[in-house]
PDB file of C-alpha atoms and ligand atoms in Angstrom:
ATOM      1  CA  MET A 258     103.947 130.057 123.515  1.00 90.00           C
ATOM      2  CA  ILE A 259     101.319 127.124 124.806  1.00 97.00           C
ATOM      3  CA  ASP A 260      97.796 128.206 125.193  1.00 98.00           C
ATOM      4  CA  ILE A 261      95.601 125.795 127.311  1.00 98.00           C
ATOM      5  CA  ARG A 262      92.270 127.144 127.686  1.00 98.00           C
ATOM      6  CA  PRO A 263      88.756 125.093 127.094  1.00 98.00           C
ATOM      7  CA  ALA A 264      88.049 122.654 124.975  1.00 98.00           C
ATOM      8  CA  GLN A 265      85.108 124.218 122.199  1.00 98.00           C
ATOM      9  CA  VAL A 266      83.294 121.563 119.807  1.00 97.00           C
ATOM     10  CA  ALA A 267      85.657 122.115 116.803  1.00 98.00           C
ATOM     11  CA  ASP A 268      88.723 120.578 118.718  1.00 98.00           C
ATOM     12  CA  LEU A 269      87.193 117.388 119.274  1.00 98.00           C
ATOM     13  CA  GLN A 270      88.185 116.075 115.973  1.00 98.00           C
ATOM     14  CA  SER A 271      92.050 117.070 116.553  1.00 98.00           C
ATOM     15  CA  ILE A 272      91.442 115.239 120.113  1.00 98.00           C
ATOM     16  CA  GLN A 273      90.236 112.702 118.423  1.00 98.00           C
ATOM     17  CA  GLN A 274      93.499 112.350 116.481  1.00 98.00           C
ATOM     18  CA  ALA A 275      95.667 113.606 119.542  1.00 98.00           C
ATOM     19  CA  ASN A 276      94.280 110.154 121.163  1.00 98.00           C
ATOM     20  CA  ILE A 277      95.173 107.060 118.347  1.00 98.00           C
ATOM     21  CA  ALA A 278      98.268 109.247 117.264  1.00 98.00           C
ATOM     22  CA  ASN A 279      99.073 109.079 121.433  1.00 98.00           C
ATOM     23  CA  LEU A 280      97.215 106.203 123.355  1.00 97.00           C
ATOM     24  CA  PRO A 281      96.314 102.710 122.420  1.00 95.00           C
ATOM     25  CA  GLU A 282      93.332 103.149 124.510  1.00 95.00           C
ATOM     26  CA  ASN A 283      90.739 105.178 122.008  1.00 96.00           C
ATOM     27  CA  TYR A 284      87.600 106.860 121.957  1.00 96.00           C
ATOM     28  CA  VAL A 285      84.801 106.506 119.559  1.00 97.00           C
ATOM     29  CA  PHE A 286      83.258 110.230 118.345  1.00 98.00           C
ATOM     30  CA  LYS A 287      80.805 110.124 119.823  1.00 98.00           C
ATOM     31  CA  PHE A 288      82.183 109.410 123.798  1.00 98.00           C
ATOM     32  CA  ILE A 289      84.389 112.937 122.944  1.00 98.00           C
ATOM     33  CA  LEU A 290      81.232 114.606 121.839  1.00 98.00           C
ATOM     34  CA  TYR A 291      79.336 113.408 125.349  1.00 98.00           C
ATOM     35  CA  HIS A 292      81.684 115.226 127.398  1.00 98.00           C
ATOM     36  CA  ASN A 293      82.014 118.073 125.682  1.00 98.00           C
ATOM     37  CA  ILE A 294      78.607 118.648 125.876  1.00 97.00           C
ATOM     38  CA  SER A 295      77.573 117.479 129.645  1.00 97.00           C
ATOM     39  CA  TRP A 296      80.820 119.098 130.926  1.00 98.00           C
ATOM     40  CA  PRO A 297      81.577 121.858 128.630  1.00 98.00           C
ATOM     41  CA  GLN A 298      84.076 122.529 131.327  1.00 98.00           C
ATOM     42  CA  GLY A 299      85.720 119.974 132.184  1.00 98.00           C
ATOM     43  CA  SER A 300      88.218 119.385 128.406  1.00 98.00           C
ATOM     44  CA  PHE A 301      91.203 121.463 127.754  1.00 98.00           C
ATOM     45  CA  VAL A 302      93.806 121.662 125.029  1.00 98.00           C
ATOM     46  CA  ALA A 303      96.613 122.905 124.380  1.00 98.00           C
ATOM     47  CA  THR A 304      98.111 124.777 121.544  1.00 98.00           C
ATOM     48  CA  ASN A 305     101.001 125.972 119.858  1.00 98.00           C
ATOM     49  CA  SER A 306     101.531 129.340 118.145  1.00 97.00           C
ATOM     50  CA  ASP A 307      99.986 127.433 114.925  1.00 97.00           C
ATOM     51  CA  ASN A 308      96.359 126.792 116.555  1.00 96.00           C
ATOM     52  CA  GLN A 309      97.139 123.205 116.652  1.00 97.00           C
ATOM     53  CA  ILE A 310      95.893 120.606 119.275  1.00 98.00           C
ATOM     54  CA  VAL A 311      99.266 119.840 121.124  1.00 98.00           C
ATOM     55  CA  GLY A 312      97.723 118.075 123.672  1.00 98.00           C
ATOM     56  CA  TYR A 313      94.318 117.389 125.538  1.00 98.00           C
ATOM     57  CA  VAL A 314      92.925 116.297 128.638  1.00 98.00           C
ATOM     58  CA  LEU A 315      89.013 114.919 128.873  1.00 98.00           C
ATOM     59  CA  GLY A 316      87.662 115.163 132.438  1.00 98.00           C
ATOM     60  CA  LYS A 317      84.374 114.395 132.879  1.00 98.00           C
ATOM     61  CA  MET A 318      81.928 113.786 136.204  1.00 97.00           C
ATOM     62  CA  GLU A 319      81.205 110.675 137.154  1.00 95.00           C
ATOM     63  CA  ASP A 320      77.568 109.846 136.134  1.00 86.00           C
ATOM     64  CA  ASP A 321      77.361 106.290 137.000  1.00 73.00           C
ATOM     65  CA  GLU A 322      75.535 106.030 140.368  1.00 63.00           C
ATOM     66  CA  ALA A 323      77.769 103.726 141.647  1.00 60.00           C
ATOM     67  CA  GLU A 324      80.406 105.145 140.944  1.00 62.00           C
ATOM     68  CA  ASN A 325      79.436 108.414 142.782  1.00 58.00           C
ATOM     69  CA  GLY A 326      78.045 106.242 145.582  1.00 54.00           C
ATOM     70  CA  LYS A 327      81.506 104.299 146.285  1.00 64.00           C
ATOM     71  CA  ASP A 328      82.106 107.299 149.273  1.00 71.00           C
ATOM     72  CA  ASN A 329      79.601 109.821 149.119  1.00 79.00           C
ATOM     73  CA  ARG A 330      81.248 112.044 147.840  1.00 90.00           C
ATOM     74  CA  LEU A 331      80.458 113.280 144.288  1.00 95.00           C
ATOM     75  CA  SER A 332      83.424 112.272 141.603  1.00 97.00           C
ATOM     76  CA  ALA A 333      85.008 113.139 139.021  1.00 98.00           C
ATOM     77  CA  HIS A 334      86.935 110.825 136.326  1.00 98.00           C
ATOM     78  CA  ILE A 335      89.756 111.898 134.100  1.00 98.00           C
ATOM     79  CA  THR A 336      89.226 109.969 130.340  1.00 98.00           C
ATOM     80  CA  SER A 337      92.410 110.078 128.627  1.00 98.00           C
ATOM     81  CA  ILE A 338      95.302 112.578 128.821  1.00 98.00           C
ATOM     82  CA  ALA A 339      98.051 112.915 125.854  1.00 98.00           C
ATOM     83  CA  VAL A 340     100.933 115.592 124.880  1.00 98.00           C
ATOM     84  CA  ASN A 341     102.781 114.988 121.385  1.00 98.00           C
ATOM     85  CA  ARG A 342     105.928 113.892 121.813  1.00 98.00           C
ATOM     86  CA  GLU A 343     107.748 116.824 120.668  1.00 97.00           C
ATOM     87  CA  TYR A 344     105.492 118.714 123.292  1.00 98.00           C
ATOM     88  CA  ARG A 345     106.114 116.042 126.153  1.00 98.00           C
ATOM     89  CA  ARG A 346     108.172 116.893 129.920  1.00 98.00           C
ATOM     90  CA  GLN A 347     107.381 121.211 129.232  1.00 97.00           C
ATOM     91  CA  GLY A 348     104.639 120.717 132.015  1.00 98.00           C
ATOM     92  CA  LEU A 349     101.933 120.811 130.015  1.00 98.00           C
ATOM     93  CA  ALA A 350     100.097 117.653 130.805  1.00 98.00           C
ATOM     94  CA  ARG A 351     100.467 119.412 134.707  1.00 98.00           C
ATOM     95  CA  ARG A 352      98.566 122.777 133.088  1.00 98.00           C
ATOM     96  CA  LEU A 353      96.215 120.122 131.568  1.00 98.00           C
ATOM     97  CA  LEU A 354      95.327 118.341 134.826  1.00 98.00           C
ATOM     98  CA  GLN A 355      95.744 121.362 137.090  1.00 98.00           C
ATOM     99  CA  GLN A 356      92.971 123.865 135.151  1.00 98.00           C
ATOM    100  CA  SER A 357      90.624 120.494 134.514  1.00 98.00           C
ATOM    101  CA  LEU A 358      90.990 119.849 138.011  1.00 98.00           C
ATOM    102  CA  LYS A 359      90.099 123.194 139.421  1.00 98.00           C
ATOM    103  CA  SER A 360      87.282 123.823 136.252  1.00 98.00           C
ATOM    104  CA  LEU A 361      85.670 120.648 137.531  1.00 98.00           C
ATOM    105  CA  ARG A 362      85.954 121.498 141.285  1.00 98.00           C
ATOM    106  CA  GLU A 363      84.238 124.633 140.830  1.00 98.00           C
ATOM    107  CA  ASN A 364      81.884 124.341 138.123  1.00 98.00           C
ATOM    108  CA  TYR A 365      80.266 121.198 139.288  1.00 97.00           C
ATOM    109  CA  ARG A 366      80.968 120.925 142.900  1.00 97.00           C
ATOM    110  CA  ALA A 367      83.610 117.948 142.553  1.00 97.00           C
ATOM    111  CA  GLU A 368      85.047 116.825 145.724  1.00 97.00           C
ATOM    112  CA  ALA A 369      87.278 113.915 144.117  1.00 97.00           C
ATOM    113  CA  VAL A 370      88.766 113.064 141.236  1.00 98.00           C
ATOM    114  CA  SER A 371      90.121 109.011 139.849  1.00 97.00           C
ATOM    115  CA  LEU A 372      91.590 108.010 136.561  1.00 98.00           C
ATOM    116  CA  HIS A 373      93.711 104.215 135.478  1.00 98.00           C
ATOM    117  CA  VAL A 374      97.390 104.335 134.053  1.00 98.00           C
ATOM    118  CA  ARG A 375      98.866 101.114 133.003  1.00 98.00           C
ATOM    119  CA  GLU A 376     101.247  99.648 135.396  1.00 98.00           C
ATOM    120  CA  SER A 377     104.123 100.278 133.195  1.00 98.00           C
ATOM    121  CA  ASN A 378     103.243 103.549 132.578  1.00 98.00           C
ATOM    122  CA  GLN A 379     106.139 105.340 134.883  1.00 98.00           C
ATOM    123  CA  ALA A 380     105.669 108.350 132.862  1.00 98.00           C
ATOM    124  CA  ALA A 381     102.732 109.288 133.912  1.00 98.00           C
ATOM    125  CA  PHE A 382     102.029 107.352 136.900  1.00 98.00           C
ATOM    126  CA  LYS A 383     104.725 109.700 137.974  1.00 98.00           C
ATOM    127  CA  LEU A 384     102.911 112.987 137.338  1.00 98.00           C
ATOM    128  CA  TYR A 385      99.715 111.462 139.083  1.00 98.00           C
ATOM    129  CA  ARG A 386     101.718 110.717 142.258  1.00 98.00           C
ATOM    130  CA  ASP A 387     104.937 113.235 142.908  1.00 97.00           C
ATOM    131  CA  GLY A 388     103.190 115.723 140.190  1.00 95.00           C
ATOM    132  CA  LEU A 389      99.617 115.625 141.298  1.00 98.00           C
ATOM    133  CA  GLY A 390      99.481 114.259 144.314  1.00 98.00           C
ATOM    134  CA  PHE A 391      97.141 111.536 143.455  1.00 98.00           C
ATOM    135  CA  GLU A 392      96.722 108.345 145.488  1.00 98.00           C
ATOM    136  CA  VAL A 393      96.292 104.803 144.758  1.00 98.00           C
ATOM    137  CA  LYS A 394      93.669 102.830 145.626  1.00 97.00           C
ATOM    138  CA  GLU A 395      94.000  99.774 144.283  1.00 97.00           C
ATOM    139  CA  LEU A 396      95.281  97.971 141.705  1.00 97.00           C
ATOM    140  CA  THR A 397      93.150  96.450 138.637  1.00 97.00           C
ATOM    141  CA  LYS A 398      93.644  93.375 137.597  1.00 98.00           C
ATOM    142  CA  SER A 399      93.638  93.199 133.843  1.00 98.00           C
ATOM    143  CA  TYR A 400      92.081  96.176 133.721  1.00 97.00           C
ATOM    144  CA  TYR A 401      92.703  97.438 130.017  1.00 97.00           C
ATOM    145  CA  ALA A 402      91.734  95.609 126.529  1.00 95.00           C
ATOM    146  CA  ASP A 403      95.277  93.139 125.922  1.00 96.00           C
ATOM    147  CA  GLY A 404      94.786  92.125 129.989  1.00 97.00           C
ATOM    148  CA  GLU A 405      97.474  94.916 131.511  1.00 98.00           C
ATOM    149  CA  ASP A 406      96.703  96.368 135.168  1.00 98.00           C
ATOM    150  CA  ALA A 407      95.851  99.464 135.480  1.00 98.00           C
ATOM    151  CA  TYR A 408      96.834 101.394 139.303  1.00 98.00           C
ATOM    152  CA  SER A 409      93.028 103.198 140.654  1.00 98.00           C
ATOM    153  CA  MET A 410      94.632 106.227 141.531  1.00 98.00           C
ATOM    154  CA  VAL A 411      92.758 108.830 143.384  1.00 98.00           C
ATOM    155  CA  LYS A 412      92.721 112.588 144.244  1.00 98.00           C
ATOM    156  CA  THR A 413      90.654 114.800 146.754  1.00 98.00           C
ATOM    157  CA  LEU A 414      89.597 118.468 145.453  1.00 98.00           C
ATOM    158  CA  THR A 415      89.128 121.378 148.073  1.00 94.00           C
ATOM    159  CA  ASP A 416      88.519 124.703 147.045  1.00 88.00           C
TER     160      ASP A 416
HETATM  161  C1  COA B  61     101.955 111.061 130.518  1.00 59.70           C
HETATM  162  C2  COA B  61     101.827 112.138 129.206  1.00 59.70           C
HETATM  163  C3  COA B  61     101.043 112.681 129.811  1.00 59.70           C
HETATM  164  C4  COA B  61     102.460 113.449 130.551  1.00 59.70           C
HETATM  165  O1  COA B  61     102.966 115.114 129.792  1.00 59.70           O
HETATM  166  P1  COA B  61     104.346 115.739 129.299  1.00 59.70           P
HETATM  167  O2  COA B  61     103.042 116.682 129.511  1.00 59.70           O
HETATM  168  O3  COA B  61     105.679 114.837 128.999  1.00 59.70           O
HETATM  169  O4  COA B  61     103.919 115.667 131.751  1.00 59.70           O
HETATM  170  P2  COA B  61     104.754 116.975 132.335  1.00 59.70           P
HETATM  171  O5  COA B  61     105.569 117.914 131.551  1.00 59.70           O
HETATM  172  O6  COA B  61     103.354 118.091 132.580  1.00 59.70           O
HETATM  173  O7  COA B  61     105.586 116.433 133.713  1.00 59.70           O
HETATM  174  C5  COA B  61     105.296 116.620 135.032  1.00 59.70           C
HETATM  175  C6  COA B  61     105.516 115.603 135.622  1.00 59.70           C
HETATM  176  O8  COA B  61     105.315 114.483 135.460  1.00 59.70           O
HETATM  177  C7  COA B  61     106.430 113.314 135.392  1.00 59.70           C
HETATM  178  N1  COA B  61     107.109 113.287 134.167  1.00 59.70           N
HETATM  179  C8  COA B  61     106.059 113.241 132.930  1.00 59.70           C
HETATM  180  N2  COA B  61     107.238 112.769 131.708  1.00 59.70           N
HETATM  181  C9  COA B  61     108.054 112.149 132.760  1.00 59.70           C
HETATM  182  C10 COA B  61     108.671 110.769 131.789  1.00 59.70           C
HETATM  183  N3  COA B  61     108.816 110.626 131.058  1.00 59.70           N
HETATM  184  N4  COA B  61     109.094 109.806 132.985  1.00 59.70           N
HETATM  185  C11 COA B  61     109.623 110.646 133.987  1.00 59.70           C
HETATM  186  N5  COA B  61     109.116 111.534 134.420  1.00 59.70           N
HETATM  187  C12 COA B  61     107.970 111.769 134.069  1.00 59.70           C
HETATM  188  C13 COA B  61     107.656 113.633 135.861  1.00 59.70           C
HETATM  189  O9  COA B  61     107.560 114.112 137.442  1.00 59.70           O
HETATM  190  C14 COA B  61     107.452 115.790 135.350  1.00 59.70           C
HETATM  191  O10 COA B  61     107.664 116.412 136.178  1.00 59.70           O
HETATM  192  P3  COA B  61     109.525 117.394 135.730  1.00 59.70           P
HETATM  193  O11 COA B  61     109.330 117.513 134.440  1.00 59.70           O
HETATM  194  O12 COA B  61     109.440 118.414 136.910  1.00 59.70           O
HETATM  195  O13 COA B  61     110.458 115.566 136.217  1.00 59.70           O
HETATM  196  C15 COA B  61     102.392 112.013 127.990  1.00 59.70           C
HETATM  197  O14 COA B  61     104.335 111.676 128.479  1.00 59.70           O
HETATM  198  C16 COA B  61     102.054 111.498 127.185  1.00 59.70           C
HETATM  199  O15 COA B  61     101.385 111.858 126.809  1.00 59.70           O
HETATM  200  N6  COA B  61     102.460 110.056 126.830  1.00 59.70           N
HETATM  201  C17 COA B  61     101.281 109.280 126.136  1.00 59.70           C
HETATM  202  C18 COA B  61     100.022 109.257 126.544  1.00 59.70           C
HETATM  203  C19 COA B  61      99.833 108.761 127.913  1.00 59.70           C
HETATM  204  O16 COA B  61     100.524 107.822 128.469  1.00 59.70           O
HETATM  205  N7  COA B  61      98.668 108.978 128.574  1.00 59.70           N
HETATM  206  C20 COA B  61      98.321 108.857 129.645  1.00 59.70           C
HETATM  207  C21 COA B  61      97.300 107.890 130.049  1.00 59.70           C
HETATM  208  S1  COA B  61      96.947 107.691 131.796  1.00 59.70           S
END
């Protein structure tokens, strides 16, 4: 039985470990902590019956005025999401994102949400587009450190 709940400070090290284990884009602990301190209702974890973290989503509000000003909407951003390999294709990423987006809307009045995904990451792309209704806004050239392009995706959030 997998439980989805808001991330707490005590979870942040496990989130960082899951991030390192599952993705090439890794974040310093300070940045993960910044999410939790600034938007405590924005990030969620999936835990197994042994209370181990098997997936996470890091969500935040845009704190960059330029990002918020682009279309005059209060915007949220998904920084990172991953589910450990042995727990994939059970709907956990979809559940994590649904909870995070609902909470960013309810707690921080987010009107839209954005994220980036590697052009080659078909699993994540399908999750965002087909599973959750994100749309491609643009292809950002050489977005990643290794030169790969990113789809910049957005979704309008409503009650
Ligand atoms: C992308 C990732 C988070 C998906 O997690 P997940 O828990 O397996 O996803 P879900 O089970 O919620 O899948 C929801 C939908 O996404 C799509 N999807 C997920 N994995 C897929 C795959 N391997 N191939 C094709 N479609 C996939 C499907 O449409 C799926 O719905 P369905 O199972 O009804 O067909 C996971 O594969 C992962 O952690 N990958 C490594 C990290 C990563 O790429 N993160 C995203 C960075 S942008």
